[in-house]
Amino acid sequence: MSRYGRDVPENTSATHPLALAPVTAPESSADAFVADFLHSLNFDRGVALSASSANDRYFALAHTVRDYLMARWLEDLRRQKQSQSKGVCYLSAEYLLGRQLDNNLLAGGLADIAEEALASCGISLDDLRQHEVEPGLGNGGLGRLAACFIDSLATLGVPSIGYGIRYEYGIFRQTFVEGQQVEQPDSWLSLGSPWEFARPEDAQTIAFGGRTETYDDEGVTRSRWVPGWNVQAVPYNYMVPGFQNGRVNTLRLWSAVATNAFDLRIFNSGDYEEAVRAQTFAENISKVLYPEDSTPQGKELRLQQQYFFVAASIHDFLDNMLAEGFDLSALPDRVIFQLNDTHPVIAVPEFMRVLVDEKKMEWDAAWAITRQCFAYTCHTLLPEALEVWPVDLLGRLLPRHLEIIYRINEEFLDAVRARYGDDEMRIRNMSIIAEHPVRSVRMAYLATVAGARVNGVAELHSQLLRDKVLGDFDDFFPEKFTNVTNGVTPRRFLRLANPELSGLITEAIGDGWLTDLERLRELEPFAEDSGFRAAFGEVKAANKRRLHEVLRARDGFEVSDGHLLDVMVKRLHEYKRQMLKVLHVVSTYEGVVSGRVPAAEVQPRTVIFGAKAAPGYTMAKRIIHLINAVGSVVNSDPRLDGRLTVIFPPNYDVTLAERVIPAADLSEQISLAGKEASGTGNMKFALNGALTIGTDDGANVEIRELVGDENFFLFGMSEPEVSESAARGYRPSEFYQEDAGLRAAIDLIASGAFSRGDRSVFEPIVSNLLYEDRFMVLADYASYIAAQERVDDAYADQEAWTRSAILNVARTGFFSSDRSIRDYIDRIWHTPPLA
Ligand code: 26V
């Protein structure tokens, strides 16, 4: 029964109360909203308004919003199944969603009504917003991209579903103790989530371990898997509403639960403790998000997570989305599984196993289908980030899958031999199985061999994939390779994060641009309009004030007005080169305290860092410590006259990003060329009118092409120069010897000036920079400092700066994730939108 006292009919007709739920609710419905809100407070939460906590009110509001979207959701679920048109299954181990309330209010066109309704009860919507704990089910760019993509899929009305893992603990909560990162568990579910719908009825049983055997099936010898143990995968559904288009897609995240059969057997043996232990073991699978985002540790639990969610997803699709008696050879017309990096690639042998072992299809026929049903997106260029699974581990956990991988490899290498002859070097390099240092499965190669398409995430990245990382594969099947440059959803990162700029844009060019972001081009002439520039400048100033309030309330920081706001927020990684930014700060500081530069000549700046380090990544954690140490010295030295401030709020997350990005003047995108696959933060900043200081790397290249050289601060070696320098042999100490400014900055760090005289604390950083550093910080130092001087000069002319900022907004509409999704449709998926 619905809460309206009637069951939801198969086809919600116009006369059904749920069907009347407005997409854009009429103004008069604030009263109805109040009634629904109070109903939810009383009947879902079981409290009276006067006795309710803020959390109760947040939940009641969320439930009310949910209910308004529900009819559309049920309708979309029904239609996607009924239409039997081709759809996308997006397989991703991460979804970094951010808070849901505002997004769903906006998508449902309910924001104004909700605000008015709550106000009439004396409740501030803004207060309730703060009660949402964001689901941090991702590490960084890759997880956030998945969240942007499901938003665009829903907004474009693409038949699709996102599949992933419902981690009980998301990305850790970062705290600082004496400047050093300490991780706390993120128990985002401790108060429950109002946005999820458990569907235990749709649980799947997922098997592991055991052995394989062959058997005679009416004269045909077949293989089968005899698993050793299994777990239940229980799905939780989340609404993914399109932007004011009446569409609601689904995100389905799997949670691991011990199977009855499993623990009963042990319970019956009388070993209660063992039974409980076994249950814990099974439920560990979805317990925690791995917080590493670049160096796969080859941990068994992680492979369990990967297989767990892709097997559940494939079975879910085959069991629930196909019509009765569906002819499996037509699968490529019905589905494409998009593999978000290598994490879900074990789906390939699972799909083959289902077709061959369970559906008894011929191997060749099954392989022909599989090759059309998968596509692979690569998100990295760092060799150490490419996942490999030791054969003994994989064979122990998934013995049948290993056999299937061997056969795929055998046939692939036969084809390679047929083309190139017995070129053993080439065969070894292209084999899905690596022999050294331990026999392992190269998941990126498996994905490339199986995928109908392989894409990189920015032009440069896709080119480097073809030229380097997957060069032999590009030679073998060039038609597979394509590019889809990343994008970000303008609903969250422009409309919600920056309502004032959004209002200003609408005033200037009318509405409609949020779903047609190239229309921001129409802002270009306004860059020449001094009135518009003044309004734009005021929006930026207001966003800065709002950020200052957040930083004060959240972390007790006091931030000065009138500073250039210089922001570097992203995961802490050596290749991203936070150290370059630190050296710039230290150089500025050293210039003043040494008396070479009068403080009055320093452009007032506030530098904001936000970054989490993988808990086991020692160098990254040391760099965090150094940033905090430099901040505490610089911020309290009166000789700087308050003209340089370093702020490092802990626990940078999507919620904080939404506050920081709209306030920024300068966006730091300073990775070593050829290392950052794309970057997506870079796009968010440009769209919000920050100017970029950046290398020719990832999507920076495309940003610069679009905004124009004069509106972008380029510095550093290009990728070919990096390769050349690496080939010659990089000798960082030469830069140190030859550049007095660099020497002074490094010496100051080495002297213990930021560690109370203790020279040992940051010594590993210094010696890394001087003698190893794969990421060539010192090589780009001089060029970076020179670019920062151009920044200072440019910022001194506020009119010109604002003009550039407006042009950045006007010219970066290309980076909407709607455009990325259209590219995926055209180049990879070929899925028409559902009418
Ligand atoms: C890798 C691994 C390795 C095993 C341990 C767990 C784990 C979790 C995540 C990852 C993903 C690393 C790759 C990644 O996040 N790439 C980023 O993808 C962004 C979206 O395409 C892109 O903008 C960034 O440049 C790229 O670094």
PDB file of C-alpha atoms and ligand atoms in Angstrom, residues 94 139-143 145 289-298 302 306 340-343 377-380 384-387 457 486 575-576 675-683 698, ligand 1:
ATOM      1  CA  GLU A  94      33.085   4.024  -6.923  1.00  0.00           C
ATOM      2  CA  ASN A 139      38.368   8.230  -3.808  1.00  0.00           C
ATOM      3  CA  GLY A 140      38.531  11.136  -6.202  1.00  0.00           C
ATOM      4  CA  GLY A 141      38.202  11.899  -9.891  1.00  0.00           C
ATOM      5  CA  LEU A 142      37.124   8.486 -11.084  1.00  0.00           C
ATOM      6  CA  GLY A 143      34.334   8.167  -8.521  1.00  0.00           C
ATOM      7  CA  LEU A 145      33.096  11.238 -12.749  1.00  0.00           C
ATOM      8  CA  LEU A 289      36.130   1.428   0.330  1.00  0.00           C
ATOM      9  CA  TYR A 290      39.815   0.915  -0.363  1.00  0.00           C
ATOM     10  CA  PRO A 291      41.338   4.345   0.095  1.00  0.00           C
ATOM     11  CA  GLU A 292      44.220   3.761  -2.326  1.00  0.00           C
ATOM     12  CA  ASP A 293      43.753   5.436  -5.656  1.00  0.00           C
ATOM     13  CA  SER A 294      46.897   4.672  -7.555  1.00  0.00           C
ATOM     14  CA  THR A 295      48.900   1.732  -6.311  1.00  0.00           C
ATOM     15  CA  PRO A 296      46.825  -1.446  -6.293  1.00  0.00           C
ATOM     16  CA  GLN A 297      47.945  -3.642  -3.424  1.00  0.00           C
ATOM     17  CA  GLY A 298      46.698  -6.904  -4.922  1.00  0.00           C
ATOM     18  CA  ARG A 302      39.517  -6.131  -3.156  1.00  0.00           C
ATOM     19  CA  GLN A 306      35.150  -6.496  -7.618  1.00  0.00           C
ATOM     20  CA  ASN A 340      34.962   2.268 -15.366  1.00  0.00           C
ATOM     21  CA  ASP A 341      38.678   1.490 -15.300  1.00  0.00           C
ATOM     22  CA  THR A 342      39.872  -2.066 -14.699  1.00  0.00           C
ATOM     23  CA  HIS A 343      38.066  -2.502 -11.367  1.00  0.00           C
ATOM     24  CA  THR A 377      37.527   3.370 -20.108  1.00  0.00           C
ATOM     25  CA  CYS A 378      41.103   3.773 -18.931  1.00  0.00           C
ATOM     26  CA  HIS A 379      41.719   6.516 -16.332  1.00  0.00           C
ATOM     27  CA  THR A 380      45.427   6.514 -15.807  1.00  0.00           C
ATOM     28  CA  GLU A 384      51.958   1.292 -11.184  1.00  0.00           C
ATOM     29  CA  ALA A 385      48.234   2.055 -11.238  1.00  0.00           C
ATOM     30  CA  LEU A 386      47.469  -0.652 -13.798  1.00  0.00           C
ATOM     31  CA  GLU A 387      45.828  -3.504 -11.945  1.00  0.00           C
ATOM     32  CA  VAL A 457      39.515  10.517 -20.838  1.00  0.00           C
ATOM     33  CA  ASN A 486      35.630  13.969 -19.350  1.00  0.00           C
ATOM     34  CA  TYR A 575      52.571  13.282  -9.755  1.00  0.00           C
ATOM     35  CA  LYS A 576      50.075  16.065  -9.032  1.00  0.00           C
ATOM     36  CA  LYS A 675      50.753  12.029 -15.907  1.00  0.00           C
ATOM     37  CA  GLU A 676      47.258  13.417 -15.229  1.00  0.00           C
ATOM     38  CA  ALA A 677      44.865  11.486 -17.433  1.00  0.00           C
ATOM     39  CA  SER A 678      42.355  14.315 -17.547  1.00  0.00           C
ATOM     40  CA  GLY A 679      41.518  16.080 -14.320  1.00  0.00           C
ATOM     41  CA  THR A 680      37.955  17.209 -13.721  1.00  0.00           C
ATOM     42  CA  GLY A 681      38.534  19.735 -10.953  1.00  0.00           C
ATOM     43  CA  ASN A 682      40.259  21.841 -13.600  1.00  0.00           C
ATOM     44  CA  MET A 683      36.932  21.979 -15.503  1.00  0.00           C
ATOM     45  CA  GLY A 698      45.282  16.064 -19.430  1.00  0.00           C
TER      46      GLY A 698
HETATM   47  C1  26V B   1      42.765   3.021  -8.726  1.00  0.00           C
HETATM   48  C2  26V B   1      42.859   2.099  -7.732  1.00  0.00           C
HETATM   49  C3  26V B   1      43.951   1.158  -7.788  1.00  0.00           C
HETATM   50  C4  26V B   1      43.696   0.000  -6.898  1.00  0.00           C
HETATM   51  C5  26V B   1      43.271   0.420  -5.545  1.00  0.00           C
HETATM   52  C6  26V B   1      41.964   1.153  -5.622  1.00  0.00           C
HETATM   53  C7  26V B   1      41.930   2.108  -6.705  1.00  0.00           C
HETATM   54  C8  26V B   1      40.917   3.028  -6.716  1.00  0.00           C
HETATM   55  C9  26V B   1      40.822   3.944  -7.711  1.00  0.00           C
HETATM   56  C10 26V B   1      41.746   3.938  -8.704  1.00  0.00           C
HETATM   57  C11 26V B   1      41.560   4.909  -9.770  1.00  0.00           C
HETATM   58  C12 26V B   1      42.745   5.671 -10.090  1.00  0.00           C
HETATM   59  C13 26V B   1      42.505   6.274 -11.387  1.00  0.00           C
HETATM   60  C14 26V B   1      41.826   7.605 -11.277  1.00  0.00           C
HETATM   61  O1  26V B   1      41.148   8.003 -10.357  1.00  0.00           O
HETATM   62  N1  26V B   1      42.017   8.317 -12.326  1.00  0.00           N
HETATM   63  C15 26V B   1      41.524   9.658 -12.457  1.00  0.00           C
HETATM   64  O2  26V B   1      40.342   9.588 -13.230  1.00  0.00           O
HETATM   65  C16 26V B   1      39.789  10.859 -13.438  1.00  0.00           C
HETATM   66  C17 26V B   1      38.495  10.655 -14.174  1.00  0.00           C
HETATM   67  O3  26V B   1      38.754  10.164 -15.452  1.00  0.00           O
HETATM   68  C18 26V B   1      40.766  11.731 -14.198  1.00  0.00           C
HETATM   69  O4  26V B   1      40.197  12.998 -14.343  1.00  0.00           O
HETATM   70  C19 26V B   1      42.078  11.842 -13.447  1.00  0.00           C
HETATM   71  O5  26V B   1      43.020  12.541 -14.212  1.00  0.00           O
HETATM   72  C20 26V B   1      42.595  10.464 -13.147  1.00  0.00           C
HETATM   73  O6  26V B   1      43.739  10.530 -12.321  1.00  0.00           O
END
